[in-house]
Amino acid sequence: MGTANLCTLYERVRAFTHSLTDTKLNLTNLELHEIPDDVAELLSKDNAGSRLTHLDLSHNTLSSIPATLLNSIPNLRILFCSSNVFKTLPDLRTVSSLFMVSFRSNLFSGELGVQQLPSTVGWLILTDNQITALPENFGTHLPRVRKLMLANNQLTTLPPLLAESGLNDNLELIRLSNNKFEQIPECLLHFSKLSWLGLGGNPCTASSIQSLSELDQSLRVDVNDYVLETLPSLGTGASGNVYLAMARGAYVHTKNTQSNIHSEEDDEKAVIDSTHKDAVAIKLFKGELTSDGHVLDEVQTAVALRNVEGLIPVHAYVGADNGAGAGLVMSLIRDMHSLGDPPSFASVTRDVYPGAKRFDTIEQARRFLLCISGVAKEIHALKHTHGDLYAHNILYSSSTNESYLTDMGAAFPYKDDRIELLEVRAFGCLIEEMCDQCDAYDTDKDVRDALLALAKECMGADLSARPRFSVVAERLSKF
């Protein structure tokens, strides 16, 4: 670690200790090979460390965390150690309040050892490692895990009795994309609360591709055939950015009514008219792997489901055969916004809804839910699951009551019909949340009660007793 980074380290620690209100300490991107012992001493002074609830050590070269540091921060709830060189989990058992732990993109391999974690952990992120197995006692040692991220590892199976542990009452979301599963682990179909499953890019999702050359080549285009605005004004996320764009020929025509002269410099300062009929949205992925799996799988799914009404229409795809530089050319959806925000640290698996209520009446919510259930019915009729059925992945217009289900990053094809019933539970959660998002003065109690009763059925612990989306859509149409 250079002198400048060392100075920055101490500046950040001292700023935290001098604050009376800060609860988060950011020590990212400091080229740390180790954490100096006196950091713990600084945090112990005046008991400042007891205020720390969120520590971020990501993007360093750490392989351990001193016990003295952990002892000085007894109330830590969130620990981020992504993009380091840990080979095993450090001993975190003394941090008895720990809830969220991330060791994404480290050097874990072989069977994951979990004895070093306290049983309080409810959100565990181990994406982008080389883990080959979970220990048999995973569920008994970590029974409170609600959200488990294991995409981009080397897993071939899960402990058979995982769903018979305390984990059965808590696990709601699991990401297993881009591993080595030959079969869908049977235990996944026995968790009473599992609602959001990602499993694409495994041998058990047999239609996964190895190259974009395996897709319909008539839908393949070169991104250079389009002019993109410099900034991703339509959205940015963990997997990619979405740009306002236009086919080059159409763009040149709008800018040069008397001349076809157009330069690269023009592209760099391009301003696209979003109201133009030829304007489109282009999603460009940041890399070949995302937190949900491999971009090849998202592109494949988007192409396979491109004609499903209620999904954003996909016109073409771009990128190298291996997925590098991959992207999707989609219809531009105007005057619509995400219905909710992604789950927070506090809500864990449930979306959050800042600001005003989303619906004026419960009838408006019912019509919206009918639309989304219809989209889900069509997706599952094609033997695909969305895997991330959340309000934050739905674009909605309150003025027209139109909606689109977006983001196919966690979607995958399946053969076992029980997979649909996992997503039905996610829809039950959505029903509950939409009922909460209705104006409190709406008095249509019968419809509200019917919706909540349907939500209860969708979220029932017995998978086989849940209604399928065809039944859900039919019932919503008759309330």
Coordinates of C-alpha atoms in Angstrom, one line a residue:
M1 CA 0.0 0.0 0.0
G2 CA 1.4 3.4 -1.0
T3 CA 1.8 6.3 1.3
A4 CA -1.1 8.2 -0.3
N5 CA -3.4 5.3 0.3
L6 CA -2.2 4.9 3.9
C7 CA -2.9 8.5 4.5
T8 CA -6.4 8.1 3.0
L9 CA -7.0 5.1 5.2
Y10 CA -6.3 7.0 8.4
E11 CA -8.2 10.0 7.2
R12 CA -11.3 7.9 6.7
V13 CA -11.0 6.2 10.0
R14 CA -10.4 9.4 11.9
A15 CA -13.3 11.1 10.2
F16 CA -15.5 8.2 11.3
T17 CA -14.3 8.3 14.9
H18 CA -14.8 12.1 15.1
S19 CA -18.3 11.9 13.8
L20 CA -21.1 11.5 16.2
T21 CA -23.6 10.1 13.7
D22 CA -21.8 8.1 11.1
T23 CA -22.4 4.4 11.1
K24 CA -20.6 3.4 7.9
L25 CA -16.9 3.2 7.2
N26 CA -15.7 3.0 3.6
L27 CA -12.1 1.6 3.2
T28 CA -12.5 0.5 -0.5
N29 CA -9.9 0.8 -3.3
L30 CA -6.9 1.5 -1.0
E31 CA -4.6 -1.4 -2.2
L32 CA -4.7 -2.8 1.3
H33 CA -2.8 -6.1 1.8
E34 CA -3.6 -6.0 5.5
I35 CA -5.3 -3.8 7.9
P36 CA -2.9 -2.0 10.3
D37 CA -3.3 -2.9 14.0
D38 CA -3.8 0.7 15.1
V39 CA -7.1 0.9 13.1
A40 CA -8.6 -1.2 15.8
E41 CA -7.1 1.1 18.4
L42 CA -8.5 4.2 16.8
L43 CA -12.0 2.6 16.6
S44 CA -11.7 1.5 20.3
K45 CA -11.0 5.0 21.4
D46 CA -14.1 6.5 23.1
N47 CA -15.9 3.3 22.0
A48 CA -16.4 4.7 18.5
G49 CA -16.3 1.3 17.0
S50 CA -19.5 0.3 18.7
R51 CA -21.3 2.8 16.4
L52 CA -20.1 1.1 13.3
T53 CA -22.8 -1.0 11.6
H54 CA -21.5 -1.1 8.0
L55 CA -17.9 -1.8 7.0
D56 CA -16.8 -1.9 3.3
L57 CA -13.4 -3.4 2.6
S58 CA -14.1 -4.1 -1.1
H59 CA -11.6 -3.8 -3.9
N60 CA -8.4 -4.4 -2.0
T61 CA -6.0 -7.4 -1.8
L62 CA -7.0 -8.5 1.7
S63 CA -6.8 -12.2 2.7
S64 CA -7.6 -11.8 6.4
I65 CA -9.2 -9.4 8.9
P66 CA -7.5 -8.9 12.3
A67 CA -9.4 -10.3 15.3
T68 CA -8.6 -7.0 17.1
L69 CA -10.5 -5.1 14.5
L70 CA -13.6 -7.4 14.7
N71 CA -13.5 -7.1 18.5
S72 CA -13.7 -3.4 18.2
I73 CA -16.8 -3.3 16.1
P74 CA -19.3 -5.5 18.1
N75 CA -22.5 -4.1 16.5
L76 CA -21.5 -4.5 12.8
R77 CA -24.4 -5.7 10.7
I78 CA -23.1 -5.3 7.1
L79 CA -19.6 -6.4 5.9
F80 CA -18.5 -6.1 2.3
C81 CA -15.3 -7.8 1.3
S82 CA -15.9 -8.1 -2.4
S83 CA -12.9 -8.2 -4.9
N84 CA -10.2 -9.3 -2.5
V85 CA -8.1 -12.4 -2.3
F86 CA -9.7 -14.3 0.6
K87 CA -9.4 -18.1 0.2
T88 CA -11.6 -18.9 3.3
L89 CA -14.0 -17.0 5.4
P90 CA -12.4 -15.1 8.3
D91 CA -13.6 -15.9 11.8
L92 CA -16.5 -13.6 12.2
R93 CA -18.2 -15.4 15.1
T94 CA -17.5 -12.6 17.6
V95 CA -19.5 -10.2 15.5
S96 CA -22.8 -11.4 16.9
S97 CA -25.0 -8.8 15.1
L98 CA -23.7 -9.6 11.6
F99 CA -26.5 -9.9 9.1
M100 CA -25.3 -9.2 5.6
V101 CA -21.9 -10.6 4.4
S102 CA -20.4 -10.3 0.9
F103 CA -17.3 -12.0 -0.3
R104 CA -18.0 -11.7 -4.0
S105 CA -15.1 -12.2 -6.4
N106 CA -12.6 -13.7 -4.1
L107 CA -10.5 -16.9 -4.2
F108 CA -12.8 -19.4 -2.4
S109 CA -12.6 -22.9 -3.8
G110 CA -13.7 -26.4 -2.8
E111 CA -16.3 -26.9 -0.1
L112 CA -17.4 -23.7 1.6
G113 CA -16.7 -23.6 5.3
V114 CA -19.4 -21.8 7.2
Q115 CA -18.3 -22.4 10.8
Q116 CA -16.6 -19.0 10.9
L117 CA -20.0 -17.2 10.4
P118 CA -22.4 -16.3 13.2
S119 CA -25.8 -17.8 13.0
T120 CA -27.3 -14.3 12.7
V121 CA -26.4 -14.0 9.0
G122 CA -29.5 -13.5 6.8
W123 CA -27.9 -12.3 3.5
L124 CA -24.9 -14.0 2.1
I125 CA -23.2 -13.1 -1.2
L126 CA -20.5 -15.5 -2.6
T127 CA -20.9 -14.8 -6.3
D128 CA -17.9 -15.2 -8.6
N129 CA -15.8 -17.7 -6.7
Q130 CA -14.9 -21.3 -7.4
I131 CA -17.0 -23.0 -4.7
T132 CA -17.7 -26.6 -5.5
A133 CA -20.0 -27.6 -2.5
L134 CA -21.9 -26.4 0.5
P135 CA -21.3 -28.3 3.8
E136 CA -24.1 -30.7 5.0
N137 CA -24.6 -28.5 8.0
F138 CA -25.1 -25.2 6.0
G139 CA -28.8 -25.0 6.9
T140 CA -28.4 -25.9 10.5
H141 CA -25.5 -23.5 11.1
L142 CA -27.0 -20.6 9.1
P143 CA -30.8 -21.1 9.5
R144 CA -31.7 -17.4 9.2
V145 CA -30.4 -16.9 5.6
R146 CA -33.1 -15.3 3.5
K147 CA -31.0 -14.3 0.5
L148 CA -28.2 -16.5 -0.8
M149 CA -26.1 -15.5 -3.8
L150 CA -24.0 -18.3 -5.4
A151 CA -24.0 -17.5 -9.1
N152 CA -20.8 -18.1 -11.1
N153 CA -19.3 -20.9 -9.0
Q154 CA -18.6 -24.6 -9.6
L155 CA -21.5 -26.2 -7.6
T156 CA -22.8 -29.5 -8.8
T157 CA -25.3 -30.3 -6.1
L158 CA -26.8 -28.9 -2.8
P159 CA -27.1 -30.8 0.5
P160 CA -30.2 -33.0 0.2
L161 CA -31.6 -32.1 3.6
L162 CA -31.1 -28.4 3.1
A163 CA -34.8 -27.7 3.0
E164 CA -35.4 -29.8 6.2
S165 CA -33.2 -27.4 8.3
G166 CA -34.2 -24.2 9.9
L167 CA -33.4 -22.6 6.5
N168 CA -36.8 -23.9 5.2
D169 CA -38.6 -21.2 7.2
N170 CA -36.4 -18.3 5.9
L171 CA -34.8 -18.8 2.5
E172 CA -36.7 -16.6 -0.1
L173 CA -34.1 -15.9 -2.8
I174 CA -31.3 -17.9 -4.2
R175 CA -29.0 -17.3 -7.2
L176 CA -27.4 -20.4 -8.6
S177 CA -26.8 -19.4 -12.3
N178 CA -23.7 -20.4 -14.2
N179 CA -22.7 -23.4 -12.0
K180 CA -22.4 -27.1 -12.9
F181 CA -25.8 -28.5 -11.9
E182 CA -26.8 -31.5 -14.1
Q183 CA -30.2 -31.6 -12.4
I184 CA -32.3 -29.1 -10.5
P185 CA -31.6 -29.8 -6.8
E186 CA -34.7 -31.4 -5.4
C187 CA -34.4 -29.5 -2.2
L188 CA -35.1 -26.2 -4.0
L189 CA -38.7 -27.4 -4.6
H190 CA -39.4 -28.0 -0.9
F191 CA -38.5 -24.6 0.6
S192 CA -41.8 -23.1 1.9
K193 CA -40.8 -19.5 1.2
L194 CA -38.5 -19.7 -1.8
S195 CA -39.9 -17.2 -4.4
W196 CA -37.0 -15.9 -6.5
L197 CA -34.7 -18.6 -8.1
G198 CA -31.9 -18.1 -10.7
L199 CA -30.6 -21.2 -12.3
G200 CA -29.7 -20.3 -15.9
G201 CA -26.4 -21.3 -17.4
N202 CA -26.4 -24.8 -15.9
P203 CA -26.4 -28.1 -17.7
C204 CA -29.9 -28.7 -16.2
T205 CA -31.2 -25.8 -18.2
A206 CA -30.5 -27.8 -21.4
S207 CA -31.1 -25.1 -23.9
S208 CA -28.3 -22.8 -22.6
I209 CA -26.0 -21.7 -25.4
Q210 CA -22.2 -21.4 -25.6
S211 CA -22.1 -18.8 -28.3
L212 CA -24.3 -16.1 -29.8
S213 CA -23.7 -17.8 -33.1
E214 CA -26.2 -20.4 -32.0
L215 CA -29.0 -17.8 -32.0
D216 CA -31.1 -16.6 -34.9
Q217 CA -28.5 -14.7 -37.0
S218 CA -31.2 -12.7 -38.7
L219 CA -31.7 -10.9 -35.4
R220 CA -28.0 -10.0 -35.0
V221 CA -26.8 -6.5 -35.6
D222 CA -23.6 -4.5 -35.2
V223 CA -23.8 -1.9 -32.5
N224 CA -21.9 0.5 -34.8
D225 CA -25.0 0.6 -37.0
Y226 CA -26.5 2.7 -34.2
V227 CA -25.8 6.1 -32.7
L228 CA -26.0 6.1 -28.9
E229 CA -26.2 9.0 -26.5
T230 CA -23.0 9.3 -24.5
L231 CA -24.6 8.8 -21.1
P232 CA -26.9 5.9 -20.2
S233 CA -29.9 8.2 -19.7
L234 CA -32.4 5.3 -19.6
G235 CA -30.8 3.5 -16.7
T236 CA -27.8 1.8 -15.2
G237 CA -27.4 -1.3 -13.1
A238 CA -25.1 -4.0 -12.0
S239 CA -25.2 -5.9 -15.3
G240 CA -25.3 -3.1 -17.8
N241 CA -26.4 0.3 -19.0
V242 CA -29.3 1.3 -21.1
Y243 CA -28.9 4.0 -23.8
L244 CA -31.2 6.1 -25.9
A245 CA -30.2 5.2 -29.5
M246 CA -31.2 5.4 -33.1
A247 CA -30.2 3.5 -36.3
R248 CA -27.4 5.4 -37.9
G249 CA -29.2 6.0 -41.1
A250 CA -32.2 7.4 -39.4
Y251 CA -30.1 9.6 -37.1
V252 CA -28.1 11.1 -40.0
H253 CA -31.3 11.8 -41.8
T254 CA -32.7 13.7 -38.8
K255 CA -29.5 15.8 -38.4
N256 CA -28.7 16.4 -42.1
T257 CA -31.7 17.2 -44.2
Q258 CA -29.5 18.5 -47.0
S259 CA -26.3 16.5 -46.5
N260 CA -25.2 13.0 -45.7
I261 CA -22.0 14.1 -44.1
H262 CA -21.6 12.6 -40.6
S263 CA -18.5 12.1 -38.5
E264 CA -17.4 10.1 -35.4
E265 CA -17.2 13.5 -33.6
D266 CA -20.9 13.9 -34.2
D267 CA -21.5 10.5 -32.5
E268 CA -19.6 11.6 -29.4
K269 CA -22.0 14.5 -28.8
A270 CA -25.1 12.8 -30.1
V271 CA -28.5 13.9 -28.8
I272 CA -31.3 11.6 -29.6
D273 CA -34.9 12.8 -29.9
S274 CA -36.7 10.4 -27.6
T275 CA -40.0 11.3 -29.3
H276 CA -38.8 10.2 -32.7
K277 CA -40.5 7.1 -34.1
D278 CA -37.1 5.5 -34.8
A279 CA -35.7 6.0 -31.3
V280 CA -34.8 2.7 -29.5
A281 CA -33.3 1.6 -26.2
I282 CA -30.0 -0.4 -26.3
K283 CA -28.8 -2.3 -23.2
L284 CA -25.1 -2.9 -23.3
F285 CA -23.7 -5.4 -20.7
K286 CA -20.7 -4.4 -18.7
G287 CA -19.1 -7.8 -18.9
E288 CA -19.7 -11.5 -19.6
L289 CA -20.8 -12.3 -16.1
T290 CA -23.4 -10.6 -13.9
S291 CA -24.7 -11.3 -10.4
D292 CA -27.4 -13.3 -12.1
G293 CA -25.1 -15.4 -14.3
H294 CA -23.8 -15.2 -17.9
V295 CA -25.0 -12.6 -20.3
L296 CA -25.4 -15.2 -23.0
D297 CA -28.3 -16.7 -21.0
E298 CA -30.0 -13.3 -20.7
V299 CA -29.6 -12.6 -24.4
Q300 CA -30.9 -16.1 -25.2
T301 CA -33.9 -15.7 -23.0
A302 CA -34.8 -12.3 -24.3
V303 CA -34.7 -13.6 -27.9
A304 CA -36.8 -16.7 -27.0
L305 CA -39.5 -14.6 -25.3
R306 CA -39.4 -11.6 -27.6
N307 CA -42.9 -12.0 -28.8
V308 CA -44.6 -12.3 -25.4
E309 CA -47.0 -9.4 -24.9
G310 CA -46.2 -7.5 -21.8
L311 CA -42.4 -7.9 -22.1
I312 CA -40.5 -5.1 -23.7
P313 CA -40.1 -6.0 -27.4
V314 CA -36.6 -7.1 -28.4
H315 CA -35.7 -6.4 -32.0
A316 CA -32.1 -7.5 -32.2
Y317 CA -29.0 -8.4 -30.2
V318 CA -25.4 -7.4 -30.6
G319 CA -22.0 -8.7 -29.4
A320 CA -19.2 -11.2 -30.0
D321 CA -19.9 -14.9 -30.1
N322 CA -18.6 -15.4 -26.5
G323 CA -20.9 -12.7 -25.2
A324 CA -18.3 -9.9 -24.9
G325 CA -19.8 -6.6 -25.8
A326 CA -23.3 -8.1 -25.8
G327 CA -26.4 -6.0 -25.9
L328 CA -30.1 -5.9 -26.7
V329 CA -31.9 -3.6 -29.0
M330 CA -35.4 -2.9 -27.6
S331 CA -38.4 -0.8 -28.1
L332 CA -38.2 2.5 -26.3
I333 CA -40.9 2.6 -23.7
R334 CA -41.9 6.2 -23.1
D335 CA -43.5 7.9 -20.1
M336 CA -43.3 4.9 -17.8
H337 CA -41.4 4.4 -14.5
S338 CA -40.4 1.5 -12.3
L339 CA -43.2 0.7 -10.0
G340 CA -41.0 0.2 -7.0
D341 CA -37.4 0.4 -5.8
P342 CA -35.2 -2.7 -5.2
P343 CA -35.1 -4.2 -1.7
S344 CA -33.1 -2.2 0.9
F345 CA -30.7 -3.4 3.5
A346 CA -33.7 -3.3 5.9
S347 CA -36.3 -5.0 3.7
V348 CA -33.9 -7.6 2.3
T349 CA -36.3 -9.4 -0.1
R350 CA -39.1 -7.0 -0.4
D351 CA -39.3 -3.9 -2.7
V352 CA -39.6 -0.5 -1.2
Y353 CA -42.0 2.2 -2.3
P354 CA -40.9 5.8 -1.5
G355 CA -43.2 8.7 -2.1
A356 CA -46.9 8.6 -2.9
K357 CA -49.1 5.5 -3.2
R358 CA -49.0 3.9 -6.6
F359 CA -52.8 3.4 -7.1
D360 CA -55.8 5.5 -6.4
T361 CA -58.2 2.6 -6.1
I362 CA -58.0 -1.2 -5.4
E363 CA -59.7 -1.7 -8.8
Q364 CA -56.7 0.0 -10.5
A365 CA -54.4 -2.4 -8.6
R366 CA -56.5 -5.4 -9.7
R367 CA -56.2 -4.5 -13.4
F368 CA -52.5 -4.0 -13.0
L369 CA -52.1 -7.4 -11.3
L370 CA -54.3 -9.0 -14.0
C371 CA -51.9 -7.7 -16.7
I372 CA -48.8 -9.0 -15.0
S373 CA -50.3 -12.4 -14.2
G374 CA -51.1 -12.7 -17.9
V375 CA -47.5 -12.0 -18.8
A376 CA -46.3 -14.6 -16.3
K377 CA -48.8 -17.1 -17.7
E378 CA -47.4 -16.7 -21.2
I379 CA -43.8 -16.9 -20.0
H380 CA -44.5 -20.1 -18.2
A381 CA -46.5 -21.5 -21.1
L382 CA -43.1 -21.3 -22.9
K383 CA -41.5 -23.2 -20.1
H384 CA -39.5 -20.2 -18.8
T385 CA -39.5 -18.5 -15.4
H386 CA -38.6 -14.9 -14.9
G387 CA -36.8 -15.5 -11.6
D388 CA -36.9 -11.8 -10.5
L389 CA -40.6 -11.0 -10.4
Y390 CA -40.5 -7.7 -8.5
A391 CA -42.2 -4.3 -8.8
H392 CA -38.8 -2.7 -9.4
N393 CA -38.7 -4.8 -12.7
I394 CA -42.0 -3.5 -13.8
L395 CA -42.5 -0.3 -15.8
Y396 CA -45.8 1.3 -15.2
S397 CA -47.9 4.2 -16.3
S398 CA -50.5 5.4 -13.8
S399 CA -52.2 7.5 -16.5
T400 CA -52.8 4.6 -18.9
N401 CA -52.5 1.6 -16.4
E402 CA -50.1 0.0 -18.9
S403 CA -47.2 -2.1 -17.6
Y404 CA -44.2 -4.0 -18.9
L405 CA -42.2 -6.7 -17.1
T406 CA -38.5 -6.1 -17.6
D407 CA -35.0 -7.5 -16.8
M408 CA -34.6 -11.1 -17.9
G409 CA -31.2 -11.5 -16.1
A410 CA -32.4 -14.3 -13.8
A411 CA -34.8 -16.0 -16.2
F412 CA -34.2 -19.5 -17.4
P413 CA -35.9 -22.4 -19.2
Y414 CA -37.1 -25.4 -17.3
K415 CA -38.7 -28.8 -17.6
D416 CA -40.0 -29.4 -14.1
D417 CA -43.5 -27.8 -13.9
R418 CA -43.0 -27.1 -10.1
I419 CA -40.7 -24.3 -11.0
E420 CA -43.7 -22.2 -11.9
L421 CA -45.1 -22.6 -8.4
L422 CA -42.0 -20.9 -6.9
E423 CA -42.7 -17.8 -9.0
V424 CA -46.4 -17.9 -8.0
R425 CA -45.2 -17.2 -4.5
A426 CA -43.3 -14.1 -5.7
F427 CA -46.5 -13.0 -7.4
G428 CA -48.3 -13.4 -4.0
C429 CA -45.8 -11.1 -2.5
L430 CA -46.5 -8.6 -5.3
I431 CA -50.3 -8.8 -4.6
E432 CA -49.7 -8.0 -0.9
E433 CA -47.5 -5.0 -1.8
M434 CA -49.9 -3.6 -4.4
C435 CA -52.8 -3.8 -1.8
D436 CA -50.6 -1.7 0.5
Q437 CA -50.0 0.7 -2.4
C438 CA -53.6 1.7 -2.7
D439 CA -55.1 4.9 -1.5
A440 CA -56.3 4.5 2.1
Y441 CA -59.6 6.1 1.3
D442 CA -60.6 3.5 -1.2
T443 CA -63.6 1.6 0.2
D444 CA -63.9 -1.4 -2.1
K445 CA -63.3 -3.9 0.7
D446 CA -64.6 -6.9 -1.2
V447 CA -61.9 -6.7 -3.9
R448 CA -59.2 -6.0 -1.4
D449 CA -60.2 -9.0 0.7
A450 CA -60.3 -11.2 -2.5
L451 CA -56.9 -10.0 -3.5
L452 CA -55.4 -10.7 -0.1
A453 CA -57.0 -14.2 0.0
L454 CA -55.5 -14.9 -3.4
A455 CA -52.1 -13.7 -2.2
K456 CA -52.4 -16.1 0.8
E457 CA -53.0 -19.0 -1.5
C458 CA -50.1 -18.0 -3.8
M459 CA -47.8 -17.8 -0.8
G460 CA -48.9 -21.1 0.9
A461 CA -46.2 -23.3 2.4
D462 CA -47.4 -26.3 0.4
L463 CA -46.1 -25.9 -3.1
S464 CA -48.6 -28.3 -4.7
A465 CA -51.6 -26.3 -3.3
R466 CA -50.6 -23.1 -4.9
P467 CA -52.6 -22.0 -8.0
R468 CA -50.8 -21.8 -11.4
F469 CA -50.7 -18.5 -13.3
S470 CA -53.5 -19.6 -15.6
V471 CA -55.7 -20.0 -12.6
V472 CA -54.4 -16.8 -11.0
A473 CA -55.1 -14.7 -14.1
E474 CA -58.6 -16.2 -14.5
R475 CA -59.5 -15.4 -10.9
L476 CA -58.2 -11.9 -11.2
S477 CA -60.4 -11.3 -14.2
K478 CA -63.5 -12.2 -12.2
F479 CA -63.1 -10.2 -9.0

